[in-house]
Structure formats: C-alpha cells, structure tokens
C-alpha cells in the first residue's frame, strides 16, 4: 500500500438530474479495497455524450440516485486487497465501462452494472474497483489520453474489428467528429482503410484531415452528402458506416453503403425522423446492421495492443482541471469539440 493515501478525498455527485448545475463537489472517505479489489488514484476522466444525457435525466436506462457520474478514467493502483493477483501497486490502469462484461456477447440481463449509470462512476479522486474489471493502459499514452479509451475507443474498435472487420483497402464513412467518430477514423486508418468524414464545420473537417481523413464532406454545404459519398467511391458505396446520427441520418447511410455493406449503429445525435420502409431498404441491399453496445474487457485489451502497435494518439480536444468539471460538461454540450473532452483529476 502507498503510505500517503489520504483519509478523505473529493468526488462529484449528481444530487439531482436537472442538468450540469446539478454537479456537486463534496468530500468523502477514501474507500478501503475488499479481498479482490484494488484502490485506484484517478488521474484523468473523459466525458461522453451519455454523461450529458444522465445529467439531464434523458438517459434511456436506469441510473443510480445521487450518482458519481462518468465512466471513463485512467489512474494508478495505490492499494491492493489481500487476495488480489492481477495487479501491483504502481500499475497504470483503466476501467471497463461494464465492469463484469469480460468477454463475448452480453447475456440476457444486458451488460450488468455500468459505471456512471446503474452504479457510481469515476469523477472522483479515489475509487475501488474489482480487480477483474481493470485493463492495463497503453504504454505510449498519458493518463489524459488513456482515459478516452473505455467507452469511445472500445465502441469504435468493436464496430470496426468485430464480426465483420474492416480490411486494408476498405472505405469507412464516419459521421461527425465526436469521440467515437474520431476513434473510428484512427482505427480505420491504422487498419489500412480510406476514411470519409462528415461534419457541419469546416474547422472540424480540417482537424479530421490532420488526423488522417481521406475525404471530408460539409453536410451543411452538401445536404445530399450520400450522393457525394457515392461519387467518391465511383458509385460503389462504402464498406462500413459509423452511424452516430440515428434516425435523422439513417436513410442517407443506407444510400451511402455498398451492397452487403455494414452499418454500425452507435448513437442518435441527429434526432428523430421518419424512416419509412426500413426493413425493405435493408433487405434490398443485403446490409448488415449491427447495434454496438461498447464491448467486453477482452475488446478493450485488444484495443490497447492496437494503440501500442500503431502508436495511435487519441485526440484530446481540451483538458479541464478537476475543479472545473461543470465547464468541461458545458464544453462538451456546446459541441465545438473534436475528439474527447477530459477532466484532469491529478497530474501524471
């Protein structure tokens, strides 16, 4: 055990789910790890769109009252339970979003406990985790970079390197420049694929080009962006679509994907829309449509190997001090970011 562990630390809680203003910073005792648990000093936390939904009581799943929010963190092991065998003090680790989802598909009960939702999350200075829920972070990343991996990184990995993996020479269409989308861009490029990125901001598209995008499309200037995708692929369509828009963009994604291509359904940022004759449209092109539920710990471990082997550097848009968590949430909510918004809890 590290000798300088304090008795008390700070944590944020959502005393109510009435928006960002509900975030409350308070003191709490530092927990003691049980037999198969480890105590982690949190260094960095990254935010997801899901965290805004939870704060605004708009998340379509059960959330714990008076929740410690956020699910994605990176930190250092500072104390071990007496029966722990997987970790040592000083190890740099991250937490899996669903702590008990180790490998394979989720069972009939779903993912089980989910950090920052059905159980307390990671926006705290110290947290206890079950030893089986943790993953070694990539050696080439800082804590701020590694904190971006558990949800957005694993989701993008699971989409592109799951049952129908992206291959060298494929073309991937990425909608937007948020956390999952930018990770998909980076993973696709590391896999040898070409990438088309859409956004309504030329500034964001310029950043996507810096990150490796092959083609970019401003959907405000080109409302029929699916036709531009077909032009860029000589009428064939793309092999994979990272579909974060939901009903509002799904028709266009169907038009943009190739025959028997893949649409990975991840979000619903574009809002509601009427999508008529959807089953027939999918059938007519033989499209593989797959809903992505992040991924198990085994996928996270595979992502770590990919990040290290290709020296992938996650795109951190901005890092806020721990005391400015509300400002970090507001920056995410403004949707001016490219990649991930991070809260720096402690120095590396």
PDB file of N, CA and C in Angstrom, residues 190-283:
ATOM      1  N   UNK A 190      -5.420   3.028 -39.175  1.00  0.00           N
ATOM      2  CA  UNK A 190      -4.411   2.078 -38.704  1.00  0.00           C
ATOM      3  C   UNK A 190      -4.590   0.710 -39.343  1.00  0.00           C
ATOM      4  N   UNK A 191      -5.830   0.417 -39.798  1.00  0.00           N
ATOM      5  CA  UNK A 191      -6.138  -0.867 -40.441  1.00  0.00           C
ATOM      6  C   UNK A 191      -5.956  -0.819 -41.960  1.00  0.00           C
ATOM      7  N   UNK A 192      -5.551   0.333 -42.493  1.00  0.00           N
ATOM      8  CA  UNK A 192      -5.293   0.441 -43.923  1.00  0.00           C
ATOM      9  C   UNK A 192      -6.489   0.835 -44.755  1.00  0.00           C
ATOM     10  N   UNK A 193      -7.537   1.365 -44.129  1.00  0.00           N
ATOM     11  CA  UNK A 193      -8.745   1.764 -44.854  1.00  0.00           C
ATOM     12  C   UNK A 193      -8.713   3.246 -45.177  1.00  0.00           C
ATOM     13  N   UNK A 194      -9.434   3.622 -46.227  1.00  0.00           N
ATOM     14  CA  UNK A 194      -9.696   5.029 -46.519  1.00  0.00           C
ATOM     15  C   UNK A 194     -10.894   5.478 -45.693  1.00  0.00           C
ATOM     16  N   UNK A 195     -10.936   6.768 -45.344  1.00  0.00           N
ATOM     17  CA  UNK A 195     -11.994   7.259 -44.463  1.00  0.00           C
ATOM     18  C   UNK A 195     -12.594   8.541 -45.022  1.00  0.00           C
ATOM     19  N   UNK A 196     -13.929   8.569 -45.075  1.00  0.00           N
ATOM     20  CA  UNK A 196     -14.682   9.766 -45.425  1.00  0.00           C
ATOM     21  C   UNK A 196     -15.349  10.274 -44.157  1.00  0.00           C
ATOM     22  N   UNK A 197     -15.175  11.552 -43.844  1.00  0.00           N
ATOM     23  CA  UNK A 197     -15.724  12.140 -42.622  1.00  0.00           C
ATOM     24  C   UNK A 197     -16.703  13.242 -42.988  1.00  0.00           C
ATOM     25  N   UNK A 198     -17.863  13.270 -42.321  1.00  0.00           N
ATOM     26  CA  UNK A 198     -18.827  14.349 -42.499  1.00  0.00           C
ATOM     27  C   UNK A 198     -18.879  15.217 -41.244  1.00  0.00           C
ATOM     28  N   UNK A 199     -19.137  16.490 -41.442  1.00  0.00           N
ATOM     29  CA  UNK A 199     -19.332  17.427 -40.340  1.00  0.00           C
ATOM     30  C   UNK A 199     -19.985  18.679 -40.915  1.00  0.00           C
ATOM     31  N   UNK A 200     -20.592  19.471 -40.048  1.00  0.00           N
ATOM     32  CA  UNK A 200     -21.140  20.746 -40.476  1.00  0.00           C
ATOM     33  C   UNK A 200     -20.182  21.896 -40.280  1.00  0.00           C
ATOM     34  N   UNK A 201     -18.939  21.599 -39.890  1.00  0.00           N
ATOM     35  CA  UNK A 201     -17.942  22.631 -39.590  1.00  0.00           C
ATOM     36  C   UNK A 201     -16.682  22.405 -40.410  1.00  0.00           C
ATOM     37  N   UNK A 202     -16.282  23.393 -41.203  1.00  0.00           N
ATOM     38  CA  UNK A 202     -15.033  23.287 -41.965  1.00  0.00           C
ATOM     39  C   UNK A 202     -13.833  23.198 -41.038  1.00  0.00           C
ATOM     40  N   UNK A 203     -13.910  23.870 -39.886  1.00  0.00           N
ATOM     41  CA  UNK A 203     -12.813  23.809 -38.917  1.00  0.00           C
ATOM     42  C   UNK A 203     -12.631  22.388 -38.391  1.00  0.00           C
ATOM     43  N   UNK A 204     -13.734  21.732 -38.073  1.00  0.00           N
ATOM     44  CA  UNK A 204     -13.647  20.346 -37.603  1.00  0.00           C
ATOM     45  C   UNK A 204     -13.165  19.418 -38.714  1.00  0.00           C
ATOM     46  N   UNK A 205     -13.586  19.673 -39.933  1.00  0.00           N
ATOM     47  CA  UNK A 205     -13.146  18.841 -41.052  1.00  0.00           C
ATOM     48  C   UNK A 205     -11.655  19.009 -41.309  1.00  0.00           C
ATOM     49  N   UNK A 206     -11.141  20.216 -41.097  1.00  0.00           N
ATOM     50  CA  UNK A 206      -9.699  20.429 -41.238  1.00  0.00           C
ATOM     51  C   UNK A 206      -8.936  19.602 -40.209  1.00  0.00           C
ATOM     52  N   UNK A 207      -9.468  19.535 -38.994  1.00  0.00           N
ATOM     53  CA  UNK A 207      -8.838  18.720 -37.953  1.00  0.00           C
ATOM     54  C   UNK A 207      -8.932  17.238 -38.312  1.00  0.00           C
ATOM     55  N   UNK A 208     -10.073  16.811 -38.873  1.00  0.00           N
ATOM     56  CA  UNK A 208     -10.217  15.418 -39.299  1.00  0.00           C
ATOM     57  C   UNK A 208      -9.197  15.069 -40.375  1.00  0.00           C
ATOM     58  N   UNK A 209      -8.931  16.009 -41.267  1.00  0.00           N
ATOM     59  CA  UNK A 209      -7.914  15.783 -42.301  1.00  0.00           C
ATOM     60  C   UNK A 209      -6.538  15.612 -41.677  1.00  0.00           C
ATOM     61  N   UNK A 210      -6.237  16.434 -40.660  1.00  0.00           N
ATOM     62  CA  UNK A 210      -4.959  16.293 -39.952  1.00  0.00           C
ATOM     63  C   UNK A 210      -4.838  14.919 -39.298  1.00  0.00           C
ATOM     64  N   UNK A 211      -5.975  14.366 -38.868  1.00  0.00           N
ATOM     65  CA  UNK A 211      -5.978  13.068 -38.192  1.00  0.00           C
ATOM     66  C   UNK A 211      -5.986  11.901 -39.170  1.00  0.00           C
ATOM     67  N   UNK A 212      -6.046  12.193 -40.473  1.00  0.00           N
ATOM     68  CA  UNK A 212      -5.904  11.121 -41.451  1.00  0.00           C
ATOM     69  C   UNK A 212      -7.071  10.889 -42.380  1.00  0.00           C
ATOM     70  N   UNK A 213      -8.136  11.713 -42.302  1.00  0.00           N
ATOM     71  CA  UNK A 213      -9.273  11.525 -43.199  1.00  0.00           C
ATOM     72  C   UNK A 213      -8.838  11.636 -44.656  1.00  0.00           C
ATOM     73  N   UNK A 214      -9.342  10.731 -45.486  1.00  0.00           N
ATOM     74  CA  UNK A 214      -9.020  10.731 -46.914  1.00  0.00           C
ATOM     75  C   UNK A 214      -9.846  11.767 -47.657  1.00  0.00           C
ATOM     76  N   UNK A 215     -11.136  11.852 -47.310  1.00  0.00           N
ATOM     77  CA  UNK A 215     -12.057  12.834 -47.889  1.00  0.00           C
ATOM     78  C   UNK A 215     -12.918  13.397 -46.773  1.00  0.00           C
ATOM     79  N   UNK A 216     -13.351  14.649 -46.921  1.00  0.00           N
ATOM     80  CA  UNK A 216     -14.254  15.255 -45.947  1.00  0.00           C
ATOM     81  C   UNK A 216     -15.415  15.904 -46.690  1.00  0.00           C
ATOM     82  N   UNK A 217     -16.579  15.919 -46.031  1.00  0.00           N
ATOM     83  CA  UNK A 217     -17.787  16.493 -46.626  1.00  0.00           C
ATOM     84  C   UNK A 217     -18.474  17.367 -45.581  1.00  0.00           C
ATOM     85  N   UNK A 218     -18.730  18.632 -45.929  1.00  0.00           N
ATOM     86  CA  UNK A 218     -19.514  19.510 -45.072  1.00  0.00           C
ATOM     87  C   UNK A 218     -20.985  19.309 -45.409  1.00  0.00           C
ATOM     88  N   UNK A 219     -21.721  18.681 -44.494  1.00  0.00           N
ATOM     89  CA  UNK A 219     -23.110  18.329 -44.816  1.00  0.00           C
ATOM     90  C   UNK A 219     -24.029  19.550 -44.872  1.00  0.00           C
ATOM     91  N   UNK A 220     -23.593  20.688 -44.319  1.00  0.00           N
ATOM     92  CA  UNK A 220     -24.390  21.901 -44.459  1.00  0.00           C
ATOM     93  C   UNK A 220     -24.265  22.481 -45.867  1.00  0.00           C
ATOM     94  N   UNK A 221     -23.076  22.383 -46.418  1.00  0.00           N
ATOM     95  CA  UNK A 221     -22.856  22.870 -47.780  1.00  0.00           C
ATOM     96  C   UNK A 221     -23.277  21.835 -48.822  1.00  0.00           C
ATOM     97  N   UNK A 222     -23.265  20.561 -48.425  1.00  0.00           N
ATOM     98  CA  UNK A 222     -23.648  19.473 -49.327  1.00  0.00           C
ATOM     99  C   UNK A 222     -24.727  18.639 -48.627  1.00  0.00           C
ATOM    100  N   UNK A 223     -25.993  19.121 -48.624  1.00  0.00           N
ATOM    101  CA  UNK A 223     -27.051  18.403 -47.897  1.00  0.00           C
ATOM    102  C   UNK A 223     -27.258  16.975 -48.391  1.00  0.00           C
ATOM    103  N   UNK A 224     -27.057  16.742 -49.689  1.00  0.00           N
ATOM    104  CA  UNK A 224     -27.184  15.385 -50.232  1.00  0.00           C
ATOM    105  C   UNK A 224     -25.814  14.701 -50.180  1.00  0.00           C
ATOM    106  N   UNK A 225     -25.285  14.608 -48.959  1.00  0.00           N
ATOM    107  CA  UNK A 225     -23.915  14.106 -48.802  1.00  0.00           C
ATOM    108  C   UNK A 225     -23.780  12.638 -49.188  1.00  0.00           C
ATOM    109  N   UNK A 226     -24.878  11.900 -49.147  1.00  0.00           N
ATOM    110  CA  UNK A 226     -24.812  10.496 -49.565  1.00  0.00           C
ATOM    111  C   UNK A 226     -24.459  10.375 -51.042  1.00  0.00           C
ATOM    112  N   UNK A 227     -24.905  11.337 -51.858  1.00  0.00           N
ATOM    113  CA  UNK A 227     -24.558  11.328 -53.284  1.00  0.00           C
ATOM    114  C   UNK A 227     -23.083  11.631 -53.484  1.00  0.00           C
ATOM    115  N   UNK A 228     -22.538  12.505 -52.650  1.00  0.00           N
ATOM    116  CA  UNK A 228     -21.108  12.791 -52.725  1.00  0.00           C
ATOM    117  C   UNK A 228     -20.286  11.573 -52.302  1.00  0.00           C
ATOM    118  N   UNK A 229     -20.770  10.833 -51.308  1.00  0.00           N
ATOM    119  CA  UNK A 229     -20.087   9.591 -50.913  1.00  0.00           C
ATOM    120  C   UNK A 229     -20.063   8.612 -52.077  1.00  0.00           C
ATOM    121  N   UNK A 230     -21.168   8.471 -52.768  1.00  0.00           N
ATOM    122  CA  UNK A 230     -21.216   7.568 -53.923  1.00  0.00           C
ATOM    123  C   UNK A 230     -20.267   8.049 -55.019  1.00  0.00           C
ATOM    124  N   UNK A 231     -20.208   9.355 -55.225  1.00  0.00           N
ATOM    125  CA  UNK A 231     -19.280   9.876 -56.243  1.00  0.00           C
ATOM    126  C   UNK A 231     -17.837   9.553 -55.864  1.00  0.00           C
ATOM    127  N   UNK A 232     -17.505   9.737 -54.588  1.00  0.00           N
ATOM    128  CA  UNK A 232     -16.131   9.499 -54.141  1.00  0.00           C
ATOM    129  C   UNK A 232     -15.751   8.024 -54.215  1.00  0.00           C
ATOM    130  N   UNK A 233     -16.738   7.145 -54.187  1.00  0.00           N
ATOM    131  CA  UNK A 233     -16.473   5.700 -54.256  1.00  0.00           C
ATOM    132  C   UNK A 233     -16.851   5.130 -55.632  1.00  0.00           C
ATOM    133  N   UNK A 234     -16.935   5.994 -56.637  1.00  0.00           N
ATOM    134  CA  UNK A 234     -17.247   5.572 -58.010  1.00  0.00           C
ATOM    135  C   UNK A 234     -18.548   4.786 -58.097  1.00  0.00           C
ATOM    136  N   UNK A 235     -19.535   5.206 -57.281  1.00  0.00           N
ATOM    137  CA  UNK A 235     -20.849   4.600 -57.326  1.00  0.00           C
ATOM    138  C   UNK A 235     -21.003   3.333 -56.504  1.00  0.00           C
ATOM    139  N   UNK A 236     -19.924   2.835 -55.933  1.00  0.00           N
ATOM    140  CA  UNK A 236     -19.962   1.555 -55.211  1.00  0.00           C
ATOM    141  C   UNK A 236     -20.573   1.695 -53.824  1.00  0.00           C
ATOM    142  N   UNK A 237     -20.253   2.766 -53.136  1.00  0.00           N
ATOM    143  CA  UNK A 237     -20.632   2.917 -51.740  1.00  0.00           C
ATOM    144  C   UNK A 237     -19.525   2.458 -50.813  1.00  0.00           C
ATOM    145  N   UNK A 238     -19.672   2.786 -49.542  1.00  0.00           N
ATOM    146  CA  UNK A 238     -18.630   2.471 -48.563  1.00  0.00           C
ATOM    147  C   UNK A 238     -18.852   1.085 -47.969  1.00  0.00           C
ATOM    148  N   UNK A 239     -17.784   0.535 -47.410  1.00  0.00           N
ATOM    149  CA  UNK A 239     -17.858  -0.791 -46.790  1.00  0.00           C
ATOM    150  C   UNK A 239     -18.450  -0.737 -45.386  1.00  0.00           C
ATOM    151  N   UNK A 240     -18.171   0.350 -44.661  1.00  0.00           N
ATOM    152  CA  UNK A 240     -18.627   0.498 -43.283  1.00  0.00           C
ATOM    153  C   UNK A 240     -19.121   1.917 -43.058  1.00  0.00           C
ATOM    154  N   UNK A 241     -20.210   2.046 -42.304  1.00  0.00           N
ATOM    155  CA  UNK A 241     -20.698   3.351 -41.855  1.00  0.00           C
ATOM    156  C   UNK A 241     -20.702   3.368 -40.328  1.00  0.00           C
ATOM    157  N   UNK A 242     -20.065   4.374 -39.747  1.00  0.00           N
ATOM    158  CA  UNK A 242     -20.144   4.606 -38.310  1.00  0.00           C
ATOM    159  C   UNK A 242     -21.322   5.548 -38.098  1.00  0.00           C
ATOM    160  N   UNK A 243     -22.459   4.972 -37.730  1.00  0.00           N
ATOM    161  CA  UNK A 243     -23.748   5.666 -37.719  1.00  0.00           C
ATOM    162  C   UNK A 243     -24.059   6.175 -36.312  1.00  0.00           C
ATOM    163  N   UNK A 244     -23.690   7.434 -36.068  1.00  0.00           N
ATOM    164  CA  UNK A 244     -23.942   8.039 -34.759  1.00  0.00           C
ATOM    165  C   UNK A 244     -25.115   9.001 -34.808  1.00  0.00           C
ATOM    166  N   UNK A 245     -25.694   9.209 -35.985  1.00  0.00           N
ATOM    167  CA  UNK A 245     -26.802  10.149 -36.114  1.00  0.00           C
ATOM    168  C   UNK A 245     -28.132   9.563 -35.724  1.00  0.00           C
ATOM    169  N   UNK A 246     -28.325   8.261 -35.983  1.00  0.00           N
ATOM    170  CA  UNK A 246     -29.594   7.618 -35.668  1.00  0.00           C
ATOM    171  C   UNK A 246     -30.639   7.847 -36.748  1.00  0.00           C
ATOM    172  N   UNK A 247     -31.911   7.906 -36.386  1.00  0.00           N
ATOM    173  CA  UNK A 247     -32.977   8.036 -37.388  1.00  0.00           C
ATOM    174  C   UNK A 247     -32.798   9.226 -38.323  1.00  0.00           C
ATOM    175  N   UNK A 248     -32.218  10.309 -37.818  1.00  0.00           N
ATOM    176  CA  UNK A 248     -32.060  11.507 -38.632  1.00  0.00           C
ATOM    177  C   UNK A 248     -31.105  11.364 -39.798  1.00  0.00           C
ATOM    178  N   UNK A 249     -30.232  10.384 -39.762  1.00  0.00           N
ATOM    179  CA  UNK A 249     -29.266  10.188 -40.856  1.00  0.00           C
ATOM    180  C   UNK A 249     -29.320   8.794 -41.464  1.00  0.00           C
ATOM    181  N   UNK A 250     -30.162   7.925 -40.934  1.00  0.00           N
ATOM    182  CA  UNK A 250     -30.103   6.510 -41.312  1.00  0.00           C
ATOM    183  C   UNK A 250     -30.423   6.275 -42.783  1.00  0.00           C
ATOM    184  N   UNK A 251     -31.400   6.978 -43.331  1.00  0.00           N
ATOM    185  CA  UNK A 251     -31.730   6.815 -44.745  1.00  0.00           C
ATOM    186  C   UNK A 251     -30.538   7.134 -45.635  1.00  0.00           C
ATOM    187  N   UNK A 252     -29.820   8.193 -45.306  1.00  0.00           N
ATOM    188  CA  UNK A 252     -28.660   8.584 -46.088  1.00  0.00           C
ATOM    189  C   UNK A 252     -27.528   7.570 -45.941  1.00  0.00           C
ATOM    190  N   UNK A 253     -27.390   7.002 -44.751  1.00  0.00           N
ATOM    191  CA  UNK A 253     -26.371   5.969 -44.554  1.00  0.00           C
ATOM    192  C   UNK A 253     -26.681   4.732 -45.392  1.00  0.00           C
ATOM    193  N   UNK A 254     -27.957   4.360 -45.481  1.00  0.00           N
ATOM    194  CA  UNK A 254     -28.348   3.228 -46.326  1.00  0.00           C
ATOM    195  C   UNK A 254     -27.987   3.501 -47.777  1.00  0.00           C
ATOM    196  N   UNK A 255     -28.228   4.741 -48.214  1.00  0.00           N
ATOM    197  CA  UNK A 255     -27.896   5.092 -49.602  1.00  0.00           C
ATOM    198  C   UNK A 255     -26.397   5.084 -49.853  1.00  0.00           C
ATOM    199  N   UNK A 256     -25.611   5.402 -48.814  1.00  0.00           N
ATOM    200  CA  UNK A 256     -24.162   5.553 -48.991  1.00  0.00           C
ATOM    201  C   UNK A 256     -23.388   4.255 -48.870  1.00  0.00           C
ATOM    202  N   UNK A 257     -23.984   3.210 -48.253  1.00  0.00           N
ATOM    203  CA  UNK A 257     -23.264   1.962 -48.041  1.00  0.00           C
ATOM    204  C   UNK A 257     -23.358   1.077 -49.288  1.00  0.00           C
ATOM    205  N   UNK A 258     -22.366   0.242 -49.493  1.00  0.00           N
ATOM    206  CA  UNK A 258     -22.364  -0.656 -50.649  1.00  0.00           C
ATOM    207  C   UNK A 258     -23.346  -1.801 -50.457  1.00  0.00           C
ATOM    208  N   UNK A 259     -23.601  -2.517 -51.517  1.00  0.00           N
ATOM    209  CA  UNK A 259     -24.381  -3.754 -51.408  1.00  0.00           C
ATOM    210  C   UNK A 259     -23.696  -4.691 -50.417  1.00  0.00           C
ATOM    211  N   UNK A 260     -24.465  -5.215 -49.461  1.00  0.00           N
ATOM    212  CA  UNK A 260     -23.986  -6.117 -48.414  1.00  0.00           C
ATOM    213  C   UNK A 260     -22.874  -5.495 -47.562  1.00  0.00           C
ATOM    214  N   UNK A 261     -22.930  -4.156 -47.467  1.00  0.00           N
ATOM    215  CA  UNK A 261     -22.006  -3.453 -46.594  1.00  0.00           C
ATOM    216  C   UNK A 261     -22.493  -3.464 -45.151  1.00  0.00           C
ATOM    217  N   UNK A 262     -21.872  -2.648 -44.302  1.00  0.00           N
ATOM    218  CA  UNK A 262     -22.075  -2.702 -42.861  1.00  0.00           C
ATOM    219  C   UNK A 262     -22.412  -1.327 -42.296  1.00  0.00           C
ATOM    220  N   UNK A 263     -23.499  -1.256 -41.548  1.00  0.00           N
ATOM    221  CA  UNK A 263     -23.843  -0.033 -40.821  1.00  0.00           C
ATOM    222  C   UNK A 263     -23.797  -0.351 -39.336  1.00  0.00           C
ATOM    223  N   UNK A 264     -22.944   0.364 -38.625  1.00  0.00           N
ATOM    224  CA  UNK A 264     -22.754   0.150 -37.192  1.00  0.00           C
ATOM    225  C   UNK A 264     -23.505   1.253 -36.453  1.00  0.00           C
ATOM    226  N   UNK A 265     -24.599   0.885 -35.794  1.00  0.00           N
ATOM    227  CA  UNK A 265     -25.497   1.846 -35.154  1.00  0.00           C
ATOM    228  C   UNK A 265     -25.007   2.111 -33.737  1.00  0.00           C
ATOM    229  N   UNK A 266     -24.632   3.367 -33.479  1.00  0.00           N
ATOM    230  CA  UNK A 266     -23.984   3.693 -32.213  1.00  0.00           C
ATOM    231  C   UNK A 266     -24.711   4.798 -31.453  1.00  0.00           C
ATOM    232  N   UNK A 267     -25.287   5.781 -32.152  1.00  0.00           N
ATOM    233  CA  UNK A 267     -25.879   6.912 -31.451  1.00  0.00           C
ATOM    234  C   UNK A 267     -27.117   7.439 -32.141  1.00  0.00           C
ATOM    235  N   UNK A 268     -27.593   8.566 -31.608  1.00  0.00           N
ATOM    236  CA  UNK A 268     -28.805   9.187 -32.153  1.00  0.00           C
ATOM    237  C   UNK A 268     -28.691  10.708 -32.067  1.00  0.00           C
ATOM    238  N   UNK A 269     -27.502  11.222 -32.433  1.00  0.00           N
ATOM    239  CA  UNK A 269     -27.226  12.647 -32.302  1.00  0.00           C
ATOM    240  C   UNK A 269     -28.055  13.503 -33.252  1.00  0.00           C
ATOM    241  N   UNK A 270     -28.499  12.935 -34.377  1.00  0.00           N
ATOM    242  CA  UNK A 270     -29.240  13.717 -35.367  1.00  0.00           C
ATOM    243  C   UNK A 270     -30.718  13.839 -35.026  1.00  0.00           C
ATOM    244  N   UNK A 271     -31.166  13.193 -33.953  1.00  0.00           N
ATOM    245  CA  UNK A 271     -32.542  13.329 -33.516  1.00  0.00           C
ATOM    246  C   UNK A 271     -33.496  12.403 -34.242  1.00  0.00           C
ATOM    247  N   UNK A 272     -34.769  12.599 -33.973  1.00  0.00           N
ATOM    248  CA  UNK A 272     -35.809  11.722 -34.512  1.00  0.00           C
ATOM    249  C   UNK A 272     -36.118  12.069 -35.964  1.00  0.00           C
ATOM    250  N   UNK A 273     -36.587  11.069 -36.697  1.00  0.00           N
ATOM    251  CA  UNK A 273     -37.017  11.257 -38.085  1.00  0.00           C
ATOM    252  C   UNK A 273     -37.830  10.042 -38.492  1.00  0.00           C
ATOM    253  N   UNK A 274     -38.655  10.219 -39.491  1.00  0.00           N
ATOM    254  CA  UNK A 274     -39.428   9.104 -40.032  1.00  0.00           C
ATOM    255  C   UNK A 274     -38.545   8.352 -41.029  1.00  0.00           C
ATOM    256  N   UNK A 275     -38.373   7.067 -40.810  1.00  0.00           N
ATOM    257  CA  UNK A 275     -37.553   6.248 -41.704  1.00  0.00           C
ATOM    258  C   UNK A 275     -38.463   5.163 -42.277  1.00  0.00           C
ATOM    259  N   UNK A 276     -39.218   5.470 -43.340  1.00  0.00           N
ATOM    260  CA  UNK A 276     -40.202   4.512 -43.860  1.00  0.00           C
ATOM    261  C   UNK A 276     -39.545   3.344 -44.591  1.00  0.00           C
ATOM    262  N   UNK A 277     -40.238   2.207 -44.564  1.00  0.00           N
ATOM    263  CA  UNK A 277     -39.831   1.012 -45.321  1.00  0.00           C
ATOM    264  C   UNK A 277     -38.418   0.553 -44.960  1.00  0.00           C
ATOM    265  N   UNK A 278     -38.023   0.761 -43.722  1.00  0.00           N
ATOM    266  CA  UNK A 278     -36.643   0.456 -43.335  1.00  0.00           C
ATOM    267  C   UNK A 278     -36.284  -1.017 -43.541  1.00  0.00           C
ATOM    268  N   UNK A 279     -37.098  -1.980 -43.121  1.00  0.00           N
ATOM    269  CA  UNK A 279     -36.708  -3.387 -43.338  1.00  0.00           C
ATOM    270  C   UNK A 279     -36.484  -3.713 -44.815  1.00  0.00           C
ATOM    271  N   UNK A 280     -37.339  -3.190 -45.702  1.00  0.00           N
ATOM    272  CA  UNK A 280     -37.181  -3.480 -47.119  1.00  0.00           C
ATOM    273  C   UNK A 280     -35.917  -2.843 -47.686  1.00  0.00           C
ATOM    274  N   UNK A 281     -35.578  -1.637 -47.231  1.00  0.00           N
ATOM    275  CA  UNK A 281     -34.363  -0.972 -47.714  1.00  0.00           C
ATOM    276  C   UNK A 281     -33.119  -1.758 -47.302  1.00  0.00           C
ATOM    277  N   UNK A 282     -33.142  -2.283 -46.081  1.00  0.00           N
ATOM    278  CA  UNK A 282     -32.013  -3.095 -45.624  1.00  0.00           C
ATOM    279  C   UNK A 282     -31.931  -4.385 -46.424  1.00  0.00           C
ATOM    280  N   UNK A 283     -33.079  -5.002 -46.664  1.00  0.00           N
ATOM    281  CA  UNK A 283     -33.112  -6.258 -47.406  1.00  0.00           C
ATOM    282  C   UNK A 283     -32.651  -6.077 -48.849  1.00  0.00           C
TER     283      UNK A 283
END
